[in-house]
Phi, psi and omega in degrees: 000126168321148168255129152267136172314110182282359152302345189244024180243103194276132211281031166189148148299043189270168227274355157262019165292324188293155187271097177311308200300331193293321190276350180276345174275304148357260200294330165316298185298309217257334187092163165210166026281162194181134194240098150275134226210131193237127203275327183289316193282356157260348159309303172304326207271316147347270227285307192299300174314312179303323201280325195278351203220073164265002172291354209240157178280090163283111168246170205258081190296110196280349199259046163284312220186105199232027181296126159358278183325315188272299180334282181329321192293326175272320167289004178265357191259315218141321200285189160228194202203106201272142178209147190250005173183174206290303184324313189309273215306309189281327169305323191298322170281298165338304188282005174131349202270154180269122177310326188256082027343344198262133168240139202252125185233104191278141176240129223352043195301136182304181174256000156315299165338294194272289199337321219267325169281038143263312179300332190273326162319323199273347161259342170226095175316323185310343206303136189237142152276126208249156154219155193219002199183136159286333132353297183263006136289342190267334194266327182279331156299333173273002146263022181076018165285144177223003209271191172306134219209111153216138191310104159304084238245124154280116181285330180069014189220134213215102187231155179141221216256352196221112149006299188291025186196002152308077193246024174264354149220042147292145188285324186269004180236139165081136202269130173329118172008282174281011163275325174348295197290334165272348195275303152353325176280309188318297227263354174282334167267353180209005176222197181255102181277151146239020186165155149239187206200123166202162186228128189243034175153168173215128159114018196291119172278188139279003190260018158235001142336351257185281160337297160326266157349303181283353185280326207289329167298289209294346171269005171280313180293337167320276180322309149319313173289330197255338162077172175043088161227164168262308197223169193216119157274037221269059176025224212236251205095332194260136162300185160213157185283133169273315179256148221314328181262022161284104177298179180262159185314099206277090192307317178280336152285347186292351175258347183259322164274019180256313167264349134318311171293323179292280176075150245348057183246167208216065164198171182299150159253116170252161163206154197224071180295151177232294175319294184320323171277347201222305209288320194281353170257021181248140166199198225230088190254130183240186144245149189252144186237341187201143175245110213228117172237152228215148205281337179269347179194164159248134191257162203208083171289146243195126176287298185325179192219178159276357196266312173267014162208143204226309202328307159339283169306323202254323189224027162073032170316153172242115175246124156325122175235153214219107151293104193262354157318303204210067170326317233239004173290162190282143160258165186215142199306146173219145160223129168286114189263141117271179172328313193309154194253089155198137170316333233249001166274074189220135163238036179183127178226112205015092204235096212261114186223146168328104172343085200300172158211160184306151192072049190242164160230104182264132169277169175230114164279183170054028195249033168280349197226125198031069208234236176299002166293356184235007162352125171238186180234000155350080179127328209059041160287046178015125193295172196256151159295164194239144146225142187264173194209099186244130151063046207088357222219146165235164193214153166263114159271348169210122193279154177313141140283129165239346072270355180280315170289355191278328194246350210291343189298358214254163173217000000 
């Protein structure tokens, strides 16, 4: 695969950046709903990111997008690879990733979970264990782990785009704040400590920084106290704009109040974008199947679902949509449905879009990121194919599923 050039890569994407005629060819071949993935534009968006923080270790949060095609596209790059659960760690080698390399960061990991990383450990040292409960240190001594370790710091401060996605001062991630310097003793008498680790948020604009920022101080402060590290960790988090009139993340200052905010430690600064890395180079091609004009709204039915995008539903996202049939119609508020039988399958509500008519193909932009990674069967809808799009040349990287995959687990 070509590295692209970042001159010619603009620090955001948007969904009328994309080639209509190109997604109509698409969505010809291939059917929809159908998940596009553009490979270059995730090398770039690395490379931009990497460029801006070049002192720091930048890894790759696989469960924005953990499809084969995209791991790969970033370890060809460069990256390493952060994973939140056994499935991560083990796709992440499939594509290619060296097992010590890899940092596993558990959150109330099951206990399959720590088997299967404890085991992958006794062959690969390098491996780092993220904790988050002194708990899940007594479960990894009792499995005879001793290896590399690093503390999650509950931060007590939670900044991003939603409550559900607050997590520096959620309760369930990360050991309280003032517990730190002893659960530090602890793993320093019985593991390898090599870090710390905390994540506040997710979806961090610039205009949040400042927020962002004071979890980030305070994990500096941390760092400093507890001393002797390899790395210092302030996850990911940074955002993109979803909506059109929304700037894009501005990395030198976010890179100049970030290392201020750490400020003085004498360990690597990692950081581990996922959203950032992925979502604007993904989107979402449907067909509209029904036209309903209604005294309250004109309704505009959608093969996709809450099933091929959940995000809407689940935490009220706003995804850019785009009629790439027919740009150029007067557009008019519409609100977008799919099949699912609950009001809460809707991605657009009076929604001023180029005037659908049945057969239209409308995009979902920014549907690179917790895109198919929240997929459902949801309906016994069979998950939709992925096409990755490289170097020119598009490709499937995940074939359509069908009511054969839907049941075959069933007995």
């Amino acid at each position: 695969m070509a590295v692209p050039d970042l001159a010619d890569s603009p620090p955001v994407r948007r969904l009328a950046d994309w080639d209509d005629q190109q997604l109509r060819s698409l969505a010809a071949t291939h059917d929809t709903p159908l998940y596009v993935i553009d490979l270059d534009r995730v090398q770039a968006n690395y490379q931009r990111f990497s460029a801006a923080f070049p002192d720091a270790h930048v890894m790759y949060a696989a469960k924005a997008h953990t499809g084969q095609s995209v791991l790969s596209a970033l370890l060809d790059v460069g990256a390493d690879i952060e994973c939140a659960a056994w499935g991560e760690l083990e796709r992440s080698i499939q594509a290619g990733a060296d097992p010590n390399t890899l940092q596993y960061t558990a959150v109330n990991p099951p206990a399959h979970d720590l088997d299967y990383a404890v085991d992958l450990a006794e062959d690969a040292p390098g491996l780092t264990i993220t904790i988050g409960a002194t708990d899940t240190l007594d479960r990894l001594a009792e499995r005879g782990y001793d290896g590399r370790i690093a503390i999650r710091i509950n931060p007590g401060i939670g900044t991003g785009h939603h409550e559900k996605v607050a997590t520096g001062n959620d309760a369930k991630f990360g050991i309280p704040y003032e517990q730190v310097p002893d659960v530090a003793e602890r793993v320093r008498a019985e593991f390898d400590l090599v870090g710390l680790h905390s994540h506040a948020g997710s979806g961090v604009l610039t205009d949040d920084l400042e927020d962002h920022c004071e979890a980030i101080e305070r994990v500096g402060e941390m760092a400093r106290r507890v001393g002797d590290l390899e790395f210092v960790d302030i996850g990911g988090g940074f955002g993109v704009p979803y909506h059109e009139d929304e700037p894009p993340l501005d990395l030198a200052k976010t890179s100049e109040m970030v290392r201020d905010a750490v400020g003085d430690i004498d360990a690597q600064l990692k950081l581990e974008p996922g959203r950032y890395i992925v979502a604007d180079a993904g989107l979402i091609l449907t067909t509209v199947n029904t036209i309903k004009e209604t005294p309250t709204a004109t309704v505009v039915g959608v093969d996709a679902s809450l099933a091929t995008l959940i995000r809407p539903a689940m935490f009220g996202s706003y995804h850019p949509m785009r009629n790439v049939t027919a740009p150029d119609r007067e557009p008019e508020p519409v609100t977008v449905g799919g099949p699912v039988c609950t009001s809460a399958d809707v991605f657009a509500t009076d929604r001023p879009i180029a005037r659908p008519e049945r057969n239209d193909i409308l995009a979902i932009g920014n549907a690179g990121s917790y895109g198919y990674e929240l997929a459902s069967q949801f309906h016994s809808q069979p998950r939709p194919a992925e096409v990755a799009l490289e170097d020119g040349d598009d490709r499937v990287v995940r074939r359509r599923e069908t009511l054969d995959d839907v049941t075959r687990v069933e007995q």
